Amino acid sequence: MAKKILVTGGAGYIGSHTVLQLLEGGYSAVVVDNLDNSSAVALHRVKELAAEHGDNLSFHQVDLRDRPALEKIFSETKFDAVIHFAGLKAVGESVQRPLLYYNNNLVGTITLLEVMAKHGCKNLVFSSSATVYGWPKEVPCTEESPISALNPYGRTKLYIEEICRDVYRSDSEWKIILLRYFNPVGAHPSGYIGEDPRGIPNNLMPFVQQVAVGRRPHLTVFGNDYNTKDGTGVRDYIHVVDLADGHIAALRKLDDPKIGCEVYNLGTGKGTSVLEMVATFEKASGKKIPLVIAGRRPGDAEVVYASTARAEAELNWKAKYGIEEMCRDLWNWASKNPLGYDSSPASTN
Ligand code: NAD
Ligand code: WQD
């Protein structure tokens, strides 16, 4: 029997890529998403890409905080595990609207955990973030590095991590894997699914992508006076397909009887500057990205990259792709879907 996985936020960027790999890996996936920051078209396309496995996907347009709706889903299906992506993730918006973030991310997660416990499903993989390393004193960031938060979004990740540790301490039947993602970029190599942010993108590569297709005139580089190779900020960019693969590895790890509440970095271990990333994208796309150098963005760290040792040793997972593949696949998606899922003719809905 195929293992049944509930995927919250499965219509979103990382979720849709992970759902595809679940289906291809022989799992059955039930997605719960309120489509607040995503489109049902992404899931139609996942179904098509999954070909004969596509029938193992079902979707409920439900907000996680809607307890009766969630209860109904859990009473209809016995899940082997939950992968919990659903959450709001825009750092700037979280500063403007902290209560929205605390309500959505914390109440959503608490409701999910309560319903899981009630239905005897105590296996969880949660999307945490490298944001919990704040401005790291030392790199690479290891899972033992001090954690802190620089904004309400980051605090929701910190609090949820702590809630998960407390839940495990209270009941050792739980098995919880907290995955701290570094900077996911790129798209499925088909160019059929990818990232489609609403409004002005907050993150570097979605912004670059919109400049490349002519939706924005230039990229603003936030600071060129950092103590880095070219003065711009350094991050650990990871291909979204590698990241999705990390979730399959985490699900397998849940079968290990020895695990409790564990944390793993998902990154490549390599640091890349803003200017290096832009140059690699220009090469992959043949497009010139006009730059405007501006001051530092408040709350930005100088250099952040992962130690990958624990994930390699314990999850048996390692990122395969580099920034060339990330930029190539990002451009493939962007050029086929310049307006994201609203673009035609690739759109199926
Ligand atoms: P995304 O916005 O594309 O996906 C999140 C999905 O959750 C969306 O489809 C949204 O509609 C849904 N959602 C939000 N609140 C919901 C609720 N209350 N009920 C039901 N559905 C809800 O974001 P993503 O980039 O795919 O990120 C997935 C997860 O990974 C998030 O938790 C995010 O914080 C975390 N994360 C993302 C990054 C990144 O840079 N993309 C980095 C680290 C961690
Ligand atoms: C990368 C680099 C910017 C935009 C954020 C969240 C983090 C995680 C990943 C969810 C930095 C520079 C960016 C632009 C720029 N998300 N930049 N011009 O800040 O590492 O992390 O996304 O958990 O929580 O904070 O990613 O892509 O925003 O920035 O120069 O228009 O690009 O200053 O050096 P970041 P990012």
mmCIF file with all atom_site columns, N, CA and C in Angstrom, residues 2-8 22 27-32 73-74 77-85 112-113 116 119-126 174-177 247-248 250-255 259:
data_model
loop_
_atom_site.group_PDB
_atom_site.id
_atom_site.type_symbol
_atom_site.label_atom_id
_atom_site.label_alt_id
_atom_site.label_comp_id
_atom_site.label_asym_id
_atom_site.label_entity_id
_atom_site.label_seq_id
_atom_site.pdbx_PDB_ins_code
_atom_site.Cartn_x
_atom_site.Cartn_y
_atom_site.Cartn_z
_atom_site.occupancy
_atom_site.B_iso_or_equiv
_atom_site.pdbx_formal_charge
_atom_site.auth_seq_id
_atom_site.auth_comp_id
_atom_site.auth_asym_id
_atom_site.auth_atom_id
_atom_site.pdbx_PDB_model_num
ATOM 1   N N  . ALA A 1 2   ? 0.532   2.208  -0.879 1.00 0.00 ? 2   ALA A N  1
ATOM 2   C CA . ALA A 1 2   ? 1.302   3.469  -0.921 1.00 0.00 ? 2   ALA A CA 1
ATOM 3   C C  . ALA A 1 2   ? 1.153   4.205  0.410  1.00 0.00 ? 2   ALA A C  1
ATOM 4   N N  . LYS A 1 3   ? 2.254   4.761  0.897  1.00 0.00 ? 3   LYS A N  1
ATOM 5   C CA . LYS A 1 3   ? 2.164   5.577  2.114  1.00 0.00 ? 3   LYS A CA 1
ATOM 6   C C  . LYS A 1 3   ? 1.410   6.859  1.800  1.00 0.00 ? 3   LYS A C  1
ATOM 7   N N  . LYS A 1 4   ? 0.569   7.268  2.737  1.00 0.00 ? 4   LYS A N  1
ATOM 8   C CA . LYS A 1 4   ? -0.252  8.463  2.503  1.00 0.00 ? 4   LYS A CA 1
ATOM 9   C C  . LYS A 1 4   ? 0.312   9.645  3.283  1.00 0.00 ? 4   LYS A C  1
ATOM 10  N N  . ILE A 1 5   ? 0.614   10.706 2.561  1.00 0.00 ? 5   ILE A N  1
ATOM 11  C CA . ILE A 1 5   ? 1.238   11.879 3.176  1.00 0.00 ? 5   ILE A CA 1
ATOM 12  C C  . ILE A 1 5   ? 0.307   13.079 3.018  1.00 0.00 ? 5   ILE A C  1
ATOM 13  N N  . LEU A 1 6   ? 0.021   13.745 4.130  1.00 0.00 ? 6   LEU A N  1
ATOM 14  C CA . LEU A 1 6   ? -0.708  15.006 4.059  1.00 0.00 ? 6   LEU A CA 1
ATOM 15  C C  . LEU A 1 6   ? 0.320   16.116 3.867  1.00 0.00 ? 6   LEU A C  1
ATOM 16  N N  . VAL A 1 7   ? 0.099   16.956 2.846  1.00 0.00 ? 7   VAL A N  1
ATOM 17  C CA . VAL A 1 7   ? 1.051   18.027 2.569  1.00 0.00 ? 7   VAL A CA 1
ATOM 18  C C  . VAL A 1 7   ? 0.336   19.364 2.732  1.00 0.00 ? 7   VAL A C  1
ATOM 19  N N  . THR A 1 8   ? 0.624   20.083 3.808  1.00 0.00 ? 8   THR A N  1
ATOM 20  C CA . THR A 1 8   ? 0.026   21.412 3.956  1.00 0.00 ? 8   THR A CA 1
ATOM 21  C C  . THR A 1 8   ? 0.850   22.391 3.125  1.00 0.00 ? 8   THR A C  1
ATOM 22  N N  . LEU A 1 22  ? 6.987   13.187 -4.380 1.00 0.00 ? 22  LEU A N  1
ATOM 23  C CA . LEU A 1 22  ? 6.276   12.164 -3.594 1.00 0.00 ? 22  LEU A CA 1
ATOM 24  C C  . LEU A 1 22  ? 5.549   11.208 -4.537 1.00 0.00 ? 22  LEU A C  1
ATOM 25  N N  . TYR A 1 27  ? 4.437   7.536  -3.354 1.00 0.00 ? 27  TYR A N  1
ATOM 26  C CA . TYR A 1 27  ? 3.583   7.941  -2.226 1.00 0.00 ? 27  TYR A CA 1
ATOM 27  C C  . TYR A 1 27  ? 2.250   8.432  -2.769 1.00 0.00 ? 27  TYR A C  1
ATOM 28  N N  . SER A 1 28  ? 1.269   8.478  -1.875 1.00 0.00 ? 28  SER A N  1
ATOM 29  C CA . SER A 1 28  ? 0.037   9.155  -2.244 1.00 0.00 ? 28  SER A CA 1
ATOM 30  C C  . SER A 1 28  ? -0.029  10.451 -1.424 1.00 0.00 ? 28  SER A C  1
ATOM 31  N N  . ALA A 1 29  ? -0.440  11.557 -2.058 1.00 0.00 ? 29  ALA A N  1
ATOM 32  C CA . ALA A 1 29  ? -0.364  12.878 -1.419 1.00 0.00 ? 29  ALA A CA 1
ATOM 33  C C  . ALA A 1 29  ? -1.729  13.550 -1.368 1.00 0.00 ? 29  ALA A C  1
ATOM 34  N N  . VAL A 1 30  ? -2.060  14.031 -0.176 1.00 0.00 ? 30  VAL A N  1
ATOM 35  C CA . VAL A 1 30  ? -3.284  14.816 -0.003 1.00 0.00 ? 30  VAL A CA 1
ATOM 36  C C  . VAL A 1 30  ? -2.836  16.232 0.364  1.00 0.00 ? 30  VAL A C  1
ATOM 37  N N  . VAL A 1 31  ? -3.165  17.193 -0.504 1.00 0.00 ? 31  VAL A N  1
ATOM 38  C CA . VAL A 1 31  ? -2.713  18.573 -0.278 1.00 0.00 ? 31  VAL A CA 1
ATOM 39  C C  . VAL A 1 31  ? -3.826  19.379 0.390  1.00 0.00 ? 31  VAL A C  1
ATOM 40  N N  . VAL A 1 32  ? -3.424  20.114 1.436  1.00 0.00 ? 32  VAL A N  1
ATOM 41  C CA . VAL A 1 32  ? -4.312  21.095 2.056  1.00 0.00 ? 32  VAL A CA 1
ATOM 42  C C  . VAL A 1 32  ? -3.667  22.460 1.865  1.00 0.00 ? 32  VAL A C  1
ATOM 43  N N  . ILE A 1 73  ? -10.819 15.859 7.052  1.00 0.00 ? 73  ILE A N  1
ATOM 44  C CA . ILE A 1 73  ? -9.796  15.249 6.178  1.00 0.00 ? 73  ILE A CA 1
ATOM 45  C C  . ILE A 1 73  ? -9.091  14.103 6.927  1.00 0.00 ? 73  ILE A C  1
ATOM 46  N N  . PHE A 1 74  ? -8.770  14.347 8.198  1.00 0.00 ? 74  PHE A N  1
ATOM 47  C CA . PHE A 1 74  ? -8.087  13.296 8.982  1.00 0.00 ? 74  PHE A CA 1
ATOM 48  C C  . PHE A 1 74  ? -9.013  12.124 9.273  1.00 0.00 ? 74  PHE A C  1
ATOM 49  N N  . THR A 1 77  ? -9.015  9.822  6.023  1.00 0.00 ? 77  THR A N  1
ATOM 50  C CA . THR A 1 77  ? -7.783  9.144  5.588  1.00 0.00 ? 77  THR A CA 1
ATOM 51  C C  . THR A 1 77  ? -6.854  8.961  6.780  1.00 0.00 ? 77  THR A C  1
ATOM 52  N N  . LYS A 1 78  ? -6.240  7.797  6.848  1.00 0.00 ? 78  LYS A N  1
ATOM 53  C CA . LYS A 1 78  ? -5.229  7.587  7.897  1.00 0.00 ? 78  LYS A CA 1
ATOM 54  C C  . LYS A 1 78  ? -3.866  7.929  7.288  1.00 0.00 ? 78  LYS A C  1
ATOM 55  N N  . PHE A 1 79  ? -3.248  9.008  7.778  1.00 0.00 ? 79  PHE A N  1
ATOM 56  C CA . PHE A 1 79  ? -1.982  9.453  7.183  1.00 0.00 ? 79  PHE A CA 1
ATOM 57  C C  . PHE A 1 79  ? -0.791  8.813  7.882  1.00 0.00 ? 79  PHE A C  1
ATOM 58  N N  . ASP A 1 80  ? 0.226   8.486  7.084  1.00 0.00 ? 80  ASP A N  1
ATOM 59  C CA . ASP A 1 80  ? 1.474   7.981  7.659  1.00 0.00 ? 80  ASP A CA 1
ATOM 60  C C  . ASP A 1 80  ? 2.322   9.132  8.196  1.00 0.00 ? 80  ASP A C  1
ATOM 61  N N  . ALA A 1 81  ? 2.234   10.293 7.550  1.00 0.00 ? 81  ALA A N  1
ATOM 62  C CA . ALA A 1 81  ? 3.025   11.444 7.998  1.00 0.00 ? 81  ALA A CA 1
ATOM 63  C C  . ALA A 1 81  ? 2.454   12.721 7.397  1.00 0.00 ? 81  ALA A C  1
ATOM 64  N N  . VAL A 1 82  ? 2.862   13.829 7.988  1.00 0.00 ? 82  VAL A N  1
ATOM 65  C CA . VAL A 1 82  ? 2.475   15.151 7.474  1.00 0.00 ? 82  VAL A CA 1
ATOM 66  C C  . VAL A 1 82  ? 3.744   15.925 7.128  1.00 0.00 ? 82  VAL A C  1
ATOM 67  N N  . ILE A 1 83  ? 3.748   16.549 5.943  1.00 0.00 ? 83  ILE A N  1
ATOM 68  C CA . ILE A 1 83  ? 4.797   17.529 5.628  1.00 0.00 ? 83  ILE A CA 1
ATOM 69  C C  . ILE A 1 83  ? 4.123   18.894 5.686  1.00 0.00 ? 83  ILE A C  1
ATOM 70  N N  . HIS A 1 84  ? 4.637   19.749 6.563  1.00 0.00 ? 84  HIS A N  1
ATOM 71  C CA . HIS A 1 84  ? 3.937   21.007 6.859  1.00 0.00 ? 84  HIS A CA 1
ATOM 72  C C  . HIS A 1 84  ? 4.684   22.215 6.292  1.00 0.00 ? 84  HIS A C  1
ATOM 73  N N  . PHE A 1 85  ? 4.256   22.631 5.079  1.00 0.00 ? 85  PHE A N  1
ATOM 74  C CA . PHE A 1 85  ? 4.829   23.818 4.429  1.00 0.00 ? 85  PHE A CA 1
ATOM 75  C C  . PHE A 1 85  ? 4.005   25.073 4.690  1.00 0.00 ? 85  PHE A C  1
ATOM 76  N N  . LEU A 1 112 ? -3.000  22.143 13.522 1.00 0.00 ? 112 LEU A N  1
ATOM 77  C CA . LEU A 1 112 ? -2.548  20.925 12.825 1.00 0.00 ? 112 LEU A CA 1
ATOM 78  C C  . LEU A 1 112 ? -2.039  19.885 13.823 1.00 0.00 ? 112 LEU A C  1
ATOM 79  N N  . LEU A 1 113 ? -1.188  20.316 14.748 1.00 0.00 ? 113 LEU A N  1
ATOM 80  C CA . LEU A 1 113 ? -0.609  19.358 15.709 1.00 0.00 ? 113 LEU A CA 1
ATOM 81  C C  . LEU A 1 113 ? -1.704  18.734 16.576 1.00 0.00 ? 113 LEU A C  1
ATOM 82  N N  . MET A 1 116 ? -3.593  16.259 14.442 1.00 0.00 ? 116 MET A N  1
ATOM 83  C CA . MET A 1 116 ? -2.745  15.072 14.218 1.00 0.00 ? 116 MET A CA 1
ATOM 84  C C  . MET A 1 116 ? -2.764  14.169 15.445 1.00 0.00 ? 116 MET A C  1
ATOM 85  N N  . HIS A 1 119 ? -5.859  12.195 15.953 1.00 0.00 ? 119 HIS A N  1
ATOM 86  C CA . HIS A 1 119 ? -6.068  11.095 15.000 1.00 0.00 ? 119 HIS A CA 1
ATOM 87  C C  . HIS A 1 119 ? -4.897  10.112 14.983 1.00 0.00 ? 119 HIS A C  1
ATOM 88  N N  . GLY A 1 120 ? -4.000  10.251 15.942 1.00 0.00 ? 120 GLY A N  1
ATOM 89  C CA . GLY A 1 120 ? -2.931  9.255  16.086 1.00 0.00 ? 120 GLY A CA 1
ATOM 90  C C  . GLY A 1 120 ? -1.867  9.334  15.005 1.00 0.00 ? 120 GLY A C  1
ATOM 91  N N  . CYS A 1 121 ? -1.761  10.474 14.318 1.00 0.00 ? 121 CYS A N  1
ATOM 92  C CA . CYS A 1 121 ? -0.679  10.641 13.332 1.00 0.00 ? 121 CYS A CA 1
ATOM 93  C C  . CYS A 1 121 ? 0.371   11.543 13.973 1.00 0.00 ? 121 CYS A C  1
ATOM 94  N N  . LYS A 1 122 ? 1.512   10.966 14.344 1.00 0.00 ? 122 LYS A N  1
ATOM 95  C CA . LYS A 1 122 ? 2.510   11.726 15.113 1.00 0.00 ? 122 LYS A CA 1
ATOM 96  C C  . LYS A 1 122 ? 3.850   11.789 14.394 1.00 0.00 ? 122 LYS A C  1
ATOM 97  N N  . ASN A 1 123 ? 3.794   11.767 13.071 1.00 0.00 ? 123 ASN A N  1
ATOM 98  C CA . ASN A 1 123 ? 5.015   11.886 12.256 1.00 0.00 ? 123 ASN A CA 1
ATOM 99  C C  . ASN A 1 123 ? 4.957   13.178 11.454 1.00 0.00 ? 123 ASN A C  1
ATOM 100 N N  . LEU A 1 124 ? 5.933   14.056 11.700 1.00 0.00 ? 124 LEU A N  1
ATOM 101 C CA . LEU A 1 124 ? 5.872   15.387 11.085 1.00 0.00 ? 124 LEU A CA 1
ATOM 102 C C  . LEU A 1 124 ? 7.215   15.809 10.507 1.00 0.00 ? 124 LEU A C  1
ATOM 103 N N  . VAL A 1 125 ? 7.157   16.402 9.306  1.00 0.00 ? 125 VAL A N  1
ATOM 104 C CA . VAL A 1 125 ? 8.326   17.094 8.737  1.00 0.00 ? 125 VAL A CA 1
ATOM 105 C C  . VAL A 1 125 ? 7.916   18.555 8.606  1.00 0.00 ? 125 VAL A C  1
ATOM 106 N N  . PHE A 1 126 ? 8.689   19.450 9.205  1.00 0.00 ? 126 PHE A N  1
ATOM 107 C CA . PHE A 1 126 ? 8.308   20.868 9.218  1.00 0.00 ? 126 PHE A CA 1
ATOM 108 C C  . PHE A 1 126 ? 9.330   21.742 8.495  1.00 0.00 ? 126 PHE A C  1
ATOM 109 N N  . TRP A 1 174 ? 5.856   10.951 19.274 1.00 0.00 ? 174 TRP A N  1
ATOM 110 C CA . TRP A 1 174 ? 6.049   11.860 18.139 1.00 0.00 ? 174 TRP A CA 1
ATOM 111 C C  . TRP A 1 174 ? 7.415   11.639 17.523 1.00 0.00 ? 174 TRP A C  1
ATOM 112 N N  . LYS A 1 175 ? 7.442   11.759 16.182 1.00 0.00 ? 175 LYS A N  1
ATOM 113 C CA . LYS A 1 175 ? 8.720   11.823 15.462 1.00 0.00 ? 175 LYS A CA 1
ATOM 114 C C  . LYS A 1 175 ? 8.639   13.074 14.598 1.00 0.00 ? 175 LYS A C  1
ATOM 115 N N  . ILE A 1 176 ? 9.574   13.978 14.844 1.00 0.00 ? 176 ILE A N  1
ATOM 116 C CA . ILE A 1 176 ? 9.480   15.281 14.172 1.00 0.00 ? 176 ILE A CA 1
ATOM 117 C C  . ILE A 1 176 ? 10.831  15.635 13.554 1.00 0.00 ? 176 ILE A C  1
ATOM 118 N N  . ILE A 1 177 ? 10.792  16.034 12.301 1.00 0.00 ? 177 ILE A N  1
ATOM 119 C CA . ILE A 1 177 ? 12.016  16.496 11.634 1.00 0.00 ? 177 ILE A CA 1
ATOM 120 C C  . ILE A 1 177 ? 11.826  17.949 11.225 1.00 0.00 ? 177 ILE A C  1
ATOM 121 N N  . HIS A 1 247 ? 13.101  16.252 1.377  1.00 0.00 ? 247 HIS A N  1
ATOM 122 C CA . HIS A 1 247 ? 11.884  15.871 2.113  1.00 0.00 ? 247 HIS A CA 1
ATOM 123 C C  . HIS A 1 247 ? 11.604  14.375 2.005  1.00 0.00 ? 247 HIS A C  1
ATOM 124 N N  . ILE A 1 248 ? 11.952  13.807 0.870  1.00 0.00 ? 248 ILE A N  1
ATOM 125 C CA . ILE A 1 248 ? 11.752  12.362 0.718  1.00 0.00 ? 248 ILE A CA 1
ATOM 126 C C  . ILE A 1 248 ? 12.738  11.648 1.660  1.00 0.00 ? 248 ILE A C  1
ATOM 127 N N  . ALA A 1 250 ? 13.847  12.876 4.425  1.00 0.00 ? 250 ALA A N  1
ATOM 128 C CA . ALA A 1 250 ? 13.349  13.072 5.795  1.00 0.00 ? 250 ALA A CA 1
ATOM 129 C C  . ALA A 1 250 ? 12.213  12.089 6.101  1.00 0.00 ? 250 ALA A C  1
ATOM 130 N N  . LEU A 1 251 ? 11.345  11.872 5.124  1.00 0.00 ? 251 LEU A N  1
ATOM 131 C CA . LEU A 1 251 ? 10.247  10.904 5.340  1.00 0.00 ? 251 LEU A CA 1
ATOM 132 C C  . LEU A 1 251 ? 10.808  9.519  5.623  1.00 0.00 ? 251 LEU A C  1
ATOM 133 N N  . ARG A 1 252 ? 11.855  9.155  4.863  1.00 0.00 ? 252 ARG A N  1
ATOM 134 C CA . ARG A 1 252 ? 12.473  7.835  5.090  1.00 0.00 ? 252 ARG A CA 1
ATOM 135 C C  . ARG A 1 252 ? 13.052  7.773  6.496  1.00 0.00 ? 252 ARG A C  1
ATOM 136 N N  . LYS A 1 253 ? 13.620  8.891  6.939  1.00 0.00 ? 253 LYS A N  1
ATOM 137 C CA . LYS A 1 253 ? 14.239  8.941  8.270  1.00 0.00 ? 253 LYS A CA 1
ATOM 138 C C  . LYS A 1 253 ? 13.196  8.743  9.375  1.00 0.00 ? 253 LYS A C  1
ATOM 139 N N  . LEU A 1 254 ? 11.953  9.137  9.098  1.00 0.00 ? 254 LEU A N  1
ATOM 140 C CA . LEU A 1 254 ? 10.899  8.961  10.100 1.00 0.00 ? 254 LEU A CA 1
ATOM 141 C C  . LEU A 1 254 ? 10.677  7.489  10.445 1.00 0.00 ? 254 LEU A C  1
ATOM 142 N N  . ASP A 1 255 ? 11.136  6.599  9.555  1.00 0.00 ? 255 ASP A N  1
ATOM 143 C CA . ASP A 1 255 ? 10.999  5.160  9.836  1.00 0.00 ? 255 ASP A CA 1
ATOM 144 C C  . ASP A 1 255 ? 12.038  4.674  10.838 1.00 0.00 ? 255 ASP A C  1
ATOM 145 N N  . ILE A 1 259 ? 14.594  8.029  16.167 1.00 0.00 ? 259 ILE A N  1
ATOM 146 C CA . ILE A 1 259 ? 14.510  9.485  16.090 1.00 0.00 ? 259 ILE A CA 1
ATOM 147 C C  . ILE A 1 259 ? 13.443  10.070 17.015 1.00 0.00 ? 259 ILE A C  1
#
